[in-house]
Amino acid sequence: MDNMRVGDEKTLVSMDKILPQKLYIVPMKSRPIFPGIFMPLIIGGEKYIKTVEKSMETDGFIGLVLVKNPELERDEEENFFKVGTVAKIIKKINLPDGKINIFINTLKRFEIKKFLSFEPYITAAINYIDEKVEMDDELQAMIRTLYAEIKEVSEDNPFFTEEIKLNMANLDGAEKVADFVASILNIEREEQQKILETFNIKERIEKVLILLHKEKELMKLQKKIQEQINEKVTRQQREFFLKEQ
């Protein structure tokens, strides 16, 4: 992971030309979805399955937006966060339980200008977020620190599997790596959403660095507790054997 670039500006420009200004919205309940990832996503509920199918009849783009209260059954404007991620549907598989599994490329952040409808589908007019940034010494130093922190955390954290490390190595740009790390760390959904809403790349990387530092401290504490428990168990076993003699 020695890629010191930020995202390719030409790619972003060409992408903007094909992305729609109106999106079918699919609510996310458990966590926000970040850009720059190819992933499967299981969709349930007749309304949202039909939303996906309707999108696939046109351009195949959908907007993935986190809801504030996942227990709320009605779709209400006030329950949606304003920033989400546009995704391109690549494939749909029908599941035996009536749900669908879609394979998507998540592409770019967007901000909802206004909701256009809630029935029969949720649709919204949106603005895409411009994430262009100039590379300077400070950003370069932050990117170096980001990769160093990821390397340190991933060596001791079993959650960072070889597959995840390979995915990170293939990401084009430090901002995509920051998004990917934010998406896989075990943090609150609201904290992930704050990172999704951080459009400034320096600020976003800084927030991810703070999260990685917290993860390192938790790992140290976990290791210390485990050593204390092992020491206590060993001592108790030794005392037991001494009594038996």
mmCIF file of C-alpha atoms in Angstrom:
data_model
loop_
_atom_site.group_PDB
_atom_site.id
_atom_site.type_symbol
_atom_site.label_atom_id
_atom_site.label_comp_id
_atom_site.label_asym_id
_atom_site.label_seq_id
_atom_site.Cartn_x
_atom_site.Cartn_y
_atom_site.Cartn_z
ATOM 1 C CA MET A 1 0.000 0.000 0.000
ATOM 2 C CA ASP A 2 2.354 2.664 -1.228
ATOM 3 C CA ASN A 3 -0.140 4.477 -3.472
ATOM 4 C CA MET A 4 0.310 8.176 -2.699
ATOM 5 C CA ARG A 5 -2.345 9.413 -5.129
ATOM 6 C CA VAL A 6 -5.776 10.801 -4.609
ATOM 7 C CA GLY A 7 -8.509 9.780 -7.038
ATOM 8 C CA ASP A 8 -8.128 10.272 -10.770
ATOM 9 C CA GLU A 9 -9.769 13.601 -11.666
ATOM 10 C CA LYS A 10 -10.424 12.562 -15.308
ATOM 11 C CA THR A 11 -12.320 9.503 -14.118
ATOM 12 C CA LEU A 12 -14.463 11.657 -11.827
ATOM 13 C CA VAL A 13 -15.283 14.086 -14.640
ATOM 14 C CA SER A 14 -16.275 11.327 -17.075
ATOM 15 C CA MET A 15 -18.328 9.640 -14.350
ATOM 16 C CA ASP A 16 -20.264 12.862 -13.692
ATOM 17 C CA LYS A 17 -21.398 12.900 -17.322
ATOM 18 C CA ILE A 18 -23.194 9.554 -17.016
ATOM 19 C CA LEU A 19 -24.544 9.750 -13.459
ATOM 20 C CA PRO A 20 -28.242 10.694 -13.244
ATOM 21 C CA GLN A 21 -29.443 13.807 -11.403
ATOM 22 C CA LYS A 22 -32.455 11.892 -10.084
ATOM 23 C CA LEU A 23 -32.071 8.611 -8.212
ATOM 24 C CA TYR A 24 -34.244 5.799 -6.938
ATOM 25 C CA ILE A 25 -33.447 5.692 -3.209
ATOM 26 C CA VAL A 26 -32.982 2.460 -1.250
ATOM 27 C CA PRO A 27 -32.800 2.979 2.538
ATOM 28 C CA MET A 28 -29.933 1.407 4.489
ATOM 29 C CA LYS A 29 -30.712 0.413 8.061
ATOM 30 C CA SER A 30 -27.579 -1.150 9.535
ATOM 31 C CA ARG A 31 -24.793 1.091 8.200
ATOM 32 C CA PRO A 32 -23.971 3.543 5.411
ATOM 33 C CA ILE A 33 -22.373 2.322 2.195
ATOM 34 C CA PHE A 34 -19.135 3.997 1.040
ATOM 35 C CA PRO A 35 -17.969 4.697 -2.517
ATOM 36 C CA GLY A 36 -15.289 2.736 -4.327
ATOM 37 C CA ILE A 37 -16.345 -0.813 -3.459
ATOM 38 C CA PHE A 38 -17.694 -3.767 -5.441
ATOM 39 C CA MET A 39 -19.975 -5.653 -3.087
ATOM 40 C CA PRO A 40 -23.079 -7.824 -2.681
ATOM 41 C CA LEU A 41 -26.107 -6.267 -0.979
ATOM 42 C CA ILE A 42 -29.210 -8.133 0.164
ATOM 43 C CA ILE A 43 -32.461 -6.221 -0.302
ATOM 44 C CA GLY A 44 -35.728 -7.188 1.385
ATOM 45 C CA GLY A 45 -39.206 -5.724 1.362
ATOM 46 C CA GLU A 46 -41.493 -5.687 -1.675
ATOM 47 C CA LYS A 47 -41.233 -1.912 -2.146
ATOM 48 C CA TYR A 48 -37.434 -1.842 -2.204
ATOM 49 C CA ILE A 49 -37.156 -4.942 -4.402
ATOM 50 C CA LYS A 50 -39.478 -3.247 -6.910
ATOM 51 C CA THR A 51 -37.338 -0.092 -6.604
ATOM 52 C CA VAL A 52 -34.249 -2.063 -7.644
ATOM 53 C CA GLU A 53 -36.128 -3.717 -10.512
ATOM 54 C CA LYS A 54 -37.488 -0.344 -11.694
ATOM 55 C CA SER A 55 -33.976 1.101 -11.651
ATOM 56 C CA MET A 56 -32.668 -1.838 -13.684
ATOM 57 C CA GLU A 57 -35.313 -1.121 -16.344
ATOM 58 C CA THR A 58 -33.679 2.268 -16.922
ATOM 59 C CA ASP A 59 -30.015 2.971 -16.104
ATOM 60 C CA GLY A 60 -29.376 0.659 -13.136
ATOM 61 C CA PHE A 61 -28.303 3.426 -10.757
ATOM 62 C CA ILE A 62 -29.627 3.590 -7.185
ATOM 63 C CA GLY A 63 -28.965 5.856 -4.209
ATOM 64 C CA LEU A 64 -28.090 4.165 -0.921
ATOM 65 C CA VAL A 65 -29.003 6.349 2.063
ATOM 66 C CA LEU A 66 -28.798 5.540 5.781
ATOM 67 C CA VAL A 67 -31.931 6.062 7.867
ATOM 68 C CA LYS A 68 -31.717 7.620 11.323
ATOM 69 C CA ASN A 69 -34.197 5.274 12.983
ATOM 70 C CA PRO A 70 -34.113 1.773 11.478
ATOM 71 C CA GLU A 71 -37.174 0.731 13.491
ATOM 72 C CA LEU A 72 -39.439 3.265 11.765
ATOM 73 C CA GLU A 73 -41.575 1.410 9.240
ATOM 74 C CA ARG A 74 -42.792 4.438 7.260
ATOM 75 C CA ASP A 75 -40.531 6.208 4.783
ATOM 76 C CA GLU A 76 -40.317 9.795 6.008
ATOM 77 C CA GLU A 77 -38.041 12.563 4.796
ATOM 78 C CA GLU A 78 -36.935 13.477 8.325
ATOM 79 C CA ASN A 79 -35.705 9.924 8.901
ATOM 80 C CA PHE A 80 -33.133 10.021 6.112
ATOM 81 C CA PHE A 81 -29.603 11.369 6.364
ATOM 82 C CA LYS A 82 -28.908 13.806 3.548
ATOM 83 C CA VAL A 83 -25.695 12.242 2.209
ATOM 84 C CA GLY A 84 -25.577 8.858 0.505
ATOM 85 C CA THR A 85 -23.726 6.880 -2.158
ATOM 86 C CA VAL A 86 -24.738 6.226 -5.744
ATOM 87 C CA ALA A 87 -24.262 2.646 -6.927
ATOM 88 C CA LYS A 88 -24.496 0.850 -10.248
ATOM 89 C CA ILE A 89 -26.308 -2.485 -10.188
ATOM 90 C CA ILE A 90 -24.249 -5.141 -11.973
ATOM 91 C CA LYS A 91 -26.301 -8.266 -11.302
ATOM 92 C CA LYS A 92 -29.422 -9.380 -9.408
ATOM 93 C CA ILE A 93 -30.043 -12.821 -7.923
ATOM 94 C CA ASN A 94 -33.423 -13.910 -6.534
ATOM 95 C CA LEU A 95 -33.116 -15.650 -3.155
ATOM 96 C CA PRO A 96 -35.327 -18.504 -1.867
ATOM 97 C CA ASP A 97 -36.687 -16.366 1.011
ATOM 98 C CA GLY A 98 -38.102 -13.764 -1.390
ATOM 99 C CA LYS A 99 -35.263 -11.268 -0.949
ATOM 100 C CA ILE A 100 -32.787 -10.364 -3.669
ATOM 101 C CA ASN A 101 -29.006 -10.210 -3.679
ATOM 102 C CA ILE A 102 -27.612 -7.461 -5.894
ATOM 103 C CA PHE A 103 -23.976 -6.976 -6.853
ATOM 104 C CA ILE A 104 -23.102 -3.297 -7.040
ATOM 105 C CA ASN A 105 -20.275 -0.915 -7.786
ATOM 106 C CA THR A 106 -20.487 1.982 -5.336
ATOM 107 C CA LEU A 107 -19.335 5.097 -7.147
ATOM 108 C CA LYS A 108 -19.672 8.501 -5.539
ATOM 109 C CA ARG A 109 -21.087 10.558 -2.671
ATOM 110 C CA PHE A 110 -24.201 12.621 -3.256
ATOM 111 C CA GLU A 111 -26.329 15.041 -1.280
ATOM 112 C CA ILE A 112 -30.119 15.036 -1.473
ATOM 113 C CA LYS A 113 -31.509 18.358 -2.756
ATOM 114 C CA LYS A 114 -35.124 17.302 -2.280
ATOM 115 C CA PHE A 115 -37.259 14.195 -2.243
ATOM 116 C CA LEU A 116 -39.506 13.896 -5.294
ATOM 117 C CA SER A 117 -41.683 10.977 -4.212
ATOM 118 C CA PHE A 118 -42.133 8.313 -1.533
ATOM 119 C CA GLU A 119 -44.679 6.111 -3.305
ATOM 120 C CA PRO A 120 -44.603 3.792 -5.124
ATOM 121 C CA TYR A 121 -40.851 4.401 -5.058
ATOM 122 C CA ILE A 122 -38.595 6.795 -3.155
ATOM 123 C CA THR A 123 -36.973 9.186 -5.614
ATOM 124 C CA ALA A 124 -34.833 12.261 -4.998
ATOM 125 C CA ALA A 125 -33.089 15.052 -6.871
ATOM 126 C CA ILE A 126 -29.439 15.013 -5.883
ATOM 127 C CA ASN A 127 -26.111 16.831 -6.161
ATOM 128 C CA TYR A 128 -22.859 14.911 -6.516
ATOM 129 C CA ILE A 129 -20.012 15.877 -4.211
ATOM 130 C CA ASP A 130 -16.890 17.316 -5.814
ATOM 131 C CA GLU A 131 -13.909 15.720 -4.056
ATOM 132 C CA LYS A 132 -11.034 17.250 -6.003
ATOM 133 C CA VAL A 133 -8.024 18.058 -3.849
ATOM 134 C CA GLU A 134 -4.557 19.473 -4.381
ATOM 135 C CA MET A 135 -1.690 17.311 -3.166
ATOM 136 C CA ASP A 136 0.590 19.180 -0.761
ATOM 137 C CA ASP A 137 3.173 18.225 1.867
ATOM 138 C CA GLU A 138 0.584 18.016 4.650
ATOM 139 C CA LEU A 139 -1.712 15.700 2.685
ATOM 140 C CA GLN A 140 1.232 13.569 1.584
ATOM 141 C CA ALA A 141 2.330 13.202 5.216
ATOM 142 C CA MET A 142 -1.216 12.281 6.259
ATOM 143 C CA ILE A 143 -1.420 9.633 3.543
ATOM 144 C CA ARG A 144 1.909 8.128 4.629
ATOM 145 C CA THR A 145 0.657 8.048 8.214
ATOM 146 C CA LEU A 146 -2.627 6.454 7.105
ATOM 147 C CA TYR A 147 -0.861 3.576 5.358
ATOM 148 C CA ALA A 148 1.539 3.101 8.277
ATOM 149 C CA GLU A 149 -1.348 2.958 10.785
ATOM 150 C CA ILE A 150 -3.304 0.518 8.617
ATOM 151 C CA LYS A 151 -0.243 -1.733 8.309
ATOM 152 C CA GLU A 152 0.272 -1.746 12.092
ATOM 153 C CA VAL A 153 -3.368 -2.414 12.926
ATOM 154 C CA SER A 154 -3.828 -5.068 10.229
ATOM 155 C CA GLU A 155 -0.836 -7.111 11.448
ATOM 156 C CA ASP A 156 -2.452 -7.760 14.852
ATOM 157 C CA ASN A 157 -6.158 -7.556 14.056
ATOM 158 C CA PRO A 158 -7.596 -10.841 12.728
ATOM 159 C CA PHE A 159 -10.484 -8.908 11.168
ATOM 160 C CA PHE A 160 -8.064 -7.617 8.530
ATOM 161 C CA THR A 161 -8.054 -10.811 6.481
ATOM 162 C CA GLU A 162 -5.800 -11.387 3.488
ATOM 163 C CA GLU A 163 -8.806 -10.722 1.247
ATOM 164 C CA ILE A 164 -9.403 -7.329 2.880
ATOM 165 C CA LYS A 165 -5.699 -6.447 2.620
ATOM 166 C CA LEU A 166 -5.766 -7.370 -1.077
ATOM 167 C CA ASN A 167 -8.855 -5.212 -1.635
ATOM 168 C CA MET A 168 -7.140 -2.233 -0.001
ATOM 169 C CA ALA A 169 -3.988 -2.732 -2.059
ATOM 170 C CA ASN A 170 -6.045 -2.528 -5.257
ATOM 171 C CA LEU A 171 -7.858 0.687 -4.338
ATOM 172 C CA ASP A 172 -6.899 3.700 -6.444
ATOM 173 C CA GLY A 173 -6.325 6.686 -4.154
ATOM 174 C CA ALA A 174 -5.858 7.324 -0.460
ATOM 175 C CA GLU A 175 -9.379 8.717 -0.081
ATOM 176 C CA LYS A 176 -10.805 5.365 -1.243
ATOM 177 C CA VAL A 177 -8.573 3.544 1.253
ATOM 178 C CA ALA A 178 -9.835 5.854 4.032
ATOM 179 C CA ASP A 179 -13.444 5.129 3.015
ATOM 180 C CA PHE A 180 -12.785 1.383 2.895
ATOM 181 C CA VAL A 181 -11.207 1.371 6.365
ATOM 182 C CA ALA A 182 -14.127 3.411 7.759
ATOM 183 C CA SER A 183 -16.544 0.881 6.267
ATOM 184 C CA ILE A 184 -14.948 -2.184 7.899
ATOM 185 C CA LEU A 185 -13.978 -0.865 11.343
ATOM 186 C CA ASN A 186 -16.242 -1.902 14.206
ATOM 187 C CA ILE A 187 -17.693 1.553 14.926
ATOM 188 C CA GLU A 188 -21.161 3.016 15.395
ATOM 189 C CA ARG A 189 -23.241 3.567 12.264
ATOM 190 C CA GLU A 190 -23.572 7.279 13.091
ATOM 191 C CA GLU A 191 -19.799 7.583 13.265
ATOM 192 C CA GLN A 192 -19.504 5.966 9.838
ATOM 193 C CA GLN A 193 -22.114 8.379 8.501
ATOM 194 C CA LYS A 194 -20.099 11.358 9.770
ATOM 195 C CA ILE A 195 -17.131 10.145 7.721
ATOM 196 C CA LEU A 196 -19.370 9.707 4.681
ATOM 197 C CA GLU A 197 -20.485 13.324 5.186
ATOM 198 C CA THR A 198 -16.894 14.592 5.406
ATOM 199 C CA PHE A 199 -16.245 15.911 1.906
ATOM 200 C CA ASN A 200 -12.828 17.420 2.627
ATOM 201 C CA ILE A 201 -10.322 14.616 2.024
ATOM 202 C CA LYS A 202 -7.771 15.876 4.572
ATOM 203 C CA GLU A 203 -10.452 16.017 7.272
ATOM 204 C CA ARG A 204 -11.726 12.575 6.276
ATOM 205 C CA ILE A 205 -8.277 10.984 6.489
ATOM 206 C CA GLU A 206 -7.728 12.683 9.845
ATOM 207 C CA LYS A 207 -10.968 11.194 11.210
ATOM 208 C CA VAL A 208 -9.980 7.738 9.995
ATOM 209 C CA LEU A 209 -6.539 8.130 11.590
ATOM 210 C CA ILE A 210 -8.248 8.888 14.921
ATOM 211 C CA LEU A 211 -10.380 5.757 14.548
ATOM 212 C CA LEU A 212 -7.309 3.648 13.749
ATOM 213 C CA HIS A 213 -5.550 5.054 16.818
ATOM 214 C CA LYS A 214 -8.557 4.095 18.978
ATOM 215 C CA GLU A 215 -8.502 0.619 17.444
ATOM 216 C CA LYS A 216 -4.808 0.270 18.307
ATOM 217 C CA GLU A 217 -5.430 1.317 21.916
ATOM 218 C CA LEU A 218 -8.323 -1.169 22.210
ATOM 219 C CA MET A 219 -6.110 -3.933 20.824
ATOM 220 C CA LYS A 220 -3.410 -3.104 23.387
ATOM 221 C CA LEU A 221 -5.976 -3.176 26.209
ATOM 222 C CA GLN A 222 -7.438 -6.439 24.928
ATOM 223 C CA LYS A 223 -3.966 -7.995 24.815
ATOM 224 C CA LYS A 224 -3.207 -6.780 28.335
ATOM 225 C CA ILE A 225 -6.477 -8.218 29.701
ATOM 226 C CA GLN A 226 -5.833 -11.532 27.952
ATOM 227 C CA GLU A 227 -2.327 -11.727 29.448
ATOM 228 C CA GLN A 228 -3.712 -10.995 32.924
ATOM 229 C CA ILE A 229 -6.346 -13.720 32.535
ATOM 230 C CA ASN A 230 -3.787 -16.233 31.284
ATOM 231 C CA GLU A 231 -1.489 -15.393 34.198
ATOM 232 C CA LYS A 232 -4.338 -15.805 36.687
ATOM 233 C CA VAL A 233 -5.409 -19.160 35.206
ATOM 234 C CA THR A 234 -1.816 -20.415 35.252
ATOM 235 C CA ARG A 235 -1.418 -19.342 38.879
ATOM 236 C CA GLN A 236 -4.656 -21.077 39.912
ATOM 237 C CA GLN A 237 -3.629 -24.273 38.132
ATOM 238 C CA ARG A 238 -0.247 -24.196 39.855
ATOM 239 C CA GLU A 239 -1.889 -23.725 43.272
ATOM 240 C CA PHE A 240 -4.311 -26.585 42.564
ATOM 241 C CA PHE A 241 -1.512 -29.013 41.669
ATOM 242 C CA LEU A 242 0.475 -28.006 44.759
ATOM 243 C CA LYS A 243 -2.539 -28.782 46.969
ATOM 244 C CA GLU A 244 -2.978 -32.168 45.324
ATOM 245 C CA GLN A 245 0.598 -33.217 46.129
#
